[in-house]
Each structure stands twice: as structure tokens, then as C-alpha cells.
Amino acid sequence: VMIFDINKAEPYQTIEFTESIIFDTEFVGETLNVVGDNRITGLSRNGDSEWNQIYTDDILNLTECDMDGNRVVVSENNNIPKLKTYSDRGKNKKEVDLEKIPDCVDILDDIVVFNSGRVVIFGNPSKLEKYITSMDIQNLKVTDKKSFVVVYNNSLEFVNAK
């Protein structure tokens, strides 16, 4: 990962992740989140590691982050999928075993939404509710603590949880 000053041609910091395949980077505030196949690392603007989540036995399948840096991760270990939520500093908040790996996942504060086929699961990981859709799901987005949006191939559905 190379960090540049946009006014200069050369990077001012280069960080190597030799054991990881990096597939996403995003700034959340002053922290650059680097997501790889076996780790998520928070880097300062200078390139110093602020926090590190390493998944030695897990395979990362899905991850999403809200604007405050809260993150949801779906990983798999020995064919057992897990959903984990983290704070903006990489601290593990909750962990839930899943029946299968979802197609979509999203987070807002401590609220997650994910699916298992046409079944949407929504809420705080310690108290999840189910909602059944009539069409295939393309994407999901948490809108607030009590609602989410289901994105279908040609339409949207706004859902208010109970």
C-alpha cells in the first residue's frame, strides 16, 4: 500500500503486506482501513499501524464499514461462517455463528443487515429479526436503527423493523 501527497510524484510511505492479498482500502476519518484476504489493518495518515485484526485460520468473505468506522465482517473457518462486528478502532464487539455465508451485508452503528437467500436478517447481533422477501436480493443497506433498504434487480423496498 502506497500513501501519496497529491502534490508529489513519489509516495511518502509504502507498507508491505507480504502474507495478504489486499482487495479494499478506504479512509474513515483520519484512518486508512486496509482490507485483505486474511487481515484488516487501520493505518494512520503517516502509515503507522493503529490497529490490526489478523485472521490466521479464517477466510474473509465479506466486509462493510459505516461512516464512523464500525465494521461488519463475515468470515469462515472449517466451513463455519461467522459474522463479527468491530468498533472503529478494530475492537471486536460481537460475534454470531451463521448458517451460511450471506450474499450481502451492511452495518450502521451496532445494527447489521444480511441475507440468507431471500431471508433478510436485521438488528443488533444479539437480537436479530427475520424478514422474507419475494425476489432475489442484489444489495442491502441499513438506514437507521429500525429500518433497512432491500435492493432488487429493478426496484427498492424500504422496510421498517418491528
Tab-separated table of C-alpha atoms in Angstrom:
chain	number	residue	atom	x	y	z
A	1	VAL	CA	0.000	0.000	0.000
A	2	MET	CA	1.468	3.338	-1.044
A	3	ILE	CA	0.420	6.623	0.546
A	4	PHE	CA	0.869	9.772	-1.548
A	5	ASP	CA	0.793	13.510	-1.108
A	6	ILE	CA	-1.199	14.512	-4.209
A	7	ASN	CA	1.287	17.325	-4.839
A	8	LYS	CA	4.236	14.911	-5.167
A	9	ALA	CA	5.008	12.163	-7.665
A	10	GLU	CA	6.501	9.673	-5.210
A	11	PRO	CA	4.743	8.021	-2.248
A	12	TYR	CA	5.802	9.272	1.181
A	13	GLN	CA	5.077	5.890	2.752
A	14	THR	CA	4.948	2.318	1.450
A	15	ILE	CA	3.637	-0.512	3.614
A	16	GLU	CA	4.056	-4.129	2.506
A	17	PHE	CA	1.537	-6.818	3.371
A	18	THR	CA	3.533	-9.846	2.230
A	19	GLU	CA	1.117	-12.505	3.506
A	20	SER	CA	-2.097	-10.811	2.317
A	21	ILE	CA	-3.969	-10.075	-0.876
A	22	ILE	CA	-5.319	-6.539	-0.409
A	23	PHE	CA	-8.730	-6.069	-2.020
A	24	ASP	CA	-10.037	-2.835	-0.493
A	25	THR	CA	-8.819	0.400	1.060
A	26	GLU	CA	-10.916	3.231	2.450
A	27	PHE	CA	-10.423	6.295	4.606
A	28	VAL	CA	-12.634	6.545	7.676
A	29	GLY	CA	-11.830	9.883	9.229
A	30	GLU	CA	-8.048	10.006	9.586
A	31	THR	CA	-7.614	6.223	9.434
A	32	LEU	CA	-6.908	4.289	6.249
A	33	ASN	CA	-8.543	0.864	6.533
A	34	VAL	CA	-6.704	-1.782	4.520
A	35	VAL	CA	-8.708	-4.971	3.919
A	36	GLY	CA	-7.018	-8.163	2.771
A	37	ASP	CA	-7.925	-11.808	2.484
A	38	ASN	CA	-6.601	-12.539	6.000
A	39	ARG	CA	-6.423	-9.183	7.787
A	40	ILE	CA	-7.893	-5.746	8.318
A	41	THR	CA	-5.490	-3.015	9.383
A	42	GLY	CA	-6.071	0.596	10.356
A	43	LEU	CA	-3.236	2.893	9.298
A	44	SER	CA	-2.611	6.491	10.302
A	45	ARG	CA	-2.053	9.049	7.548
A	46	ASN	CA	1.684	8.536	8.184
A	47	GLY	CA	1.324	4.798	7.519
A	48	ASP	CA	1.729	3.687	11.140
A	49	SER	CA	-0.424	0.732	12.199
A	50	GLU	CA	-3.122	1.926	14.624
A	51	TRP	CA	-4.820	-1.453	14.930
A	52	ASN	CA	-4.707	-4.856	13.286
A	53	GLN	CA	-7.176	-7.749	13.017
A	54	ILE	CA	-5.460	-10.860	11.677
A	55	TYR	CA	-7.474	-13.911	10.629
A	56	THR	CA	-4.953	-16.752	10.722
A	57	ASP	CA	-7.485	-19.596	10.480
A	58	ASP	CA	-10.380	-17.691	8.900
A	59	ILE	CA	-11.113	-16.713	5.317
A	60	LEU	CA	-12.645	-13.248	4.941
A	61	ASN	CA	-15.721	-13.397	2.708
A	62	LEU	CA	-17.479	-10.037	3.121
A	63	THR	CA	-16.842	-6.807	4.950
A	64	GLU	CA	-18.559	-3.421	5.132
A	65	CYS	CA	-17.840	-0.297	7.127
A	66	ASP	CA	-20.102	2.591	8.122
A	67	MET	CA	-19.037	6.252	8.033
A	68	ASP	CA	-17.951	6.143	11.695
A	69	GLY	CA	-15.638	3.172	11.141
A	70	ASN	CA	-17.849	0.435	12.644
A	71	ARG	CA	-17.226	-2.713	10.631
A	72	VAL	CA	-19.034	-5.976	9.982
A	73	VAL	CA	-17.013	-8.970	8.775
A	74	VAL	CA	-18.243	-12.323	7.524
A	75	SER	CA	-15.542	-14.962	7.730
A	76	GLU	CA	-15.389	-18.726	7.511
A	77	ASN	CA	-13.381	-21.291	9.449
A	78	ASN	CA	-13.749	-25.032	8.721
A	79	ASN	CA	-16.964	-24.336	6.757
A	80	ILE	CA	-18.495	-22.489	9.726
A	81	PRO	CA	-19.431	-18.913	8.752
A	82	LYS	CA	-19.295	-16.193	11.407
A	83	LEU	CA	-20.451	-12.601	11.498
A	84	LYS	CA	-18.291	-10.290	13.619
A	85	THR	CA	-18.702	-6.606	14.378
A	86	TYR	CA	-15.848	-4.262	15.246
A	87	SER	CA	-15.507	-0.726	16.565
A	88	ASP	CA	-13.735	1.991	14.606
A	89	ARG	CA	-10.517	1.039	16.457
A	90	GLY	CA	-10.716	-2.643	15.476
A	91	LYS	CA	-12.086	-3.893	18.810
A	92	ASN	CA	-14.319	-6.974	18.454
A	93	LYS	CA	-17.818	-6.093	19.702
A	94	LYS	CA	-19.998	-9.097	18.792
A	95	GLU	CA	-19.692	-12.483	17.099
A	96	VAL	CA	-22.508	-14.682	15.756
A	97	ASP	CA	-22.401	-18.081	14.016
A	98	LEU	CA	-24.298	-18.166	10.720
A	99	GLU	CA	-25.981	-20.995	8.829
A	100	LYS	CA	-24.410	-19.935	5.526
A	101	ILE	CA	-22.373	-17.123	4.012
A	102	PRO	CA	-24.651	-14.204	3.085
A	103	ASP	CA	-24.643	-12.513	-0.326
A	104	CYS	CA	-24.937	-9.017	1.163
A	105	VAL	CA	-24.065	-7.367	4.465
A	106	ASP	CA	-24.191	-3.825	5.865
A	107	ILE	CA	-23.702	-2.049	9.201
A	108	LEU	CA	-24.726	1.229	10.835
A	109	ASP	CA	-23.529	1.782	14.411
A	110	ASP	CA	-24.352	-1.547	16.121
A	111	ILE	CA	-27.101	-2.580	13.661
A	112	VAL	CA	-26.392	-5.124	10.922
A	113	VAL	CA	-28.370	-6.430	7.968
A	114	PHE	CA	-27.501	-9.512	5.912
A	115	ASN	CA	-29.302	-12.191	3.954
A	116	SER	CA	-29.587	-15.908	3.539
A	117	GLY	CA	-31.154	-16.283	0.100
A	118	ARG	CA	-34.410	-14.317	0.213
A	119	VAL	CA	-34.434	-14.098	4.009
A	120	VAL	CA	-33.127	-10.802	5.420
A	121	ILE	CA	-31.735	-10.774	8.963
A	122	PHE	CA	-31.672	-7.363	10.680
A	123	GLY	CA	-30.858	-5.881	14.078
A	124	ASN	CA	-28.249	-5.875	16.796
A	125	PRO	CA	-26.245	-9.138	16.546
A	126	SER	CA	-27.568	-10.172	19.984
A	127	LYS	CA	-31.206	-9.708	18.860
A	128	LEU	CA	-31.828	-10.393	15.185
A	129	GLU	CA	-35.150	-10.330	13.322
A	130	LYS	CA	-36.029	-12.032	10.028
A	131	TYR	CA	-37.838	-10.595	7.028
A	132	ILE	CA	-38.757	-12.670	3.960
A	133	THR	CA	-38.590	-11.092	0.506
A	134	SER	CA	-40.374	-12.220	-2.647
A	135	MET	CA	-37.477	-11.546	-5.049
A	136	ASP	CA	-33.742	-12.143	-5.280
A	137	ILE	CA	-31.698	-9.606	-3.319
A	138	GLN	CA	-28.993	-7.556	-5.043
A	139	ASN	CA	-27.935	-5.455	-2.035
A	140	LEU	CA	-28.936	-4.370	1.474
A	141	LYS	CA	-28.422	-1.063	3.328
A	142	VAL	CA	-29.164	-0.155	6.947
A	143	THR	CA	-30.877	3.261	7.036
A	144	ASP	CA	-31.306	3.623	10.808
A	145	LYS	CA	-31.779	1.511	13.952
A	146	LYS	CA	-35.258	0.411	12.849
A	147	SER	CA	-35.166	0.228	9.056
A	148	PHE	CA	-33.250	-1.002	6.028
A	149	VAL	CA	-33.462	-0.975	2.247
A	150	VAL	CA	-33.593	-4.080	0.075
A	151	VAL	CA	-32.229	-3.548	-3.432
A	152	TYR	CA	-33.727	-5.813	-6.074
A	153	ASN	CA	-32.809	-6.082	-9.741
A	154	ASN	CA	-35.284	-3.377	-10.790
A	155	SER	CA	-36.691	-1.876	-7.581
A	156	LEU	CA	-36.112	-0.912	-3.934
A	157	GLU	CA	-38.057	-1.842	-0.835
A	158	PHE	CA	-37.910	0.236	2.353
A	159	VAL	CA	-38.564	-1.953	5.394
A	160	ASN	CA	-39.374	-0.808	8.934
A	161	ALA	CA	-38.483	-3.430	11.527
A	162	LYS	CA	-40.776	-4.220	14.434
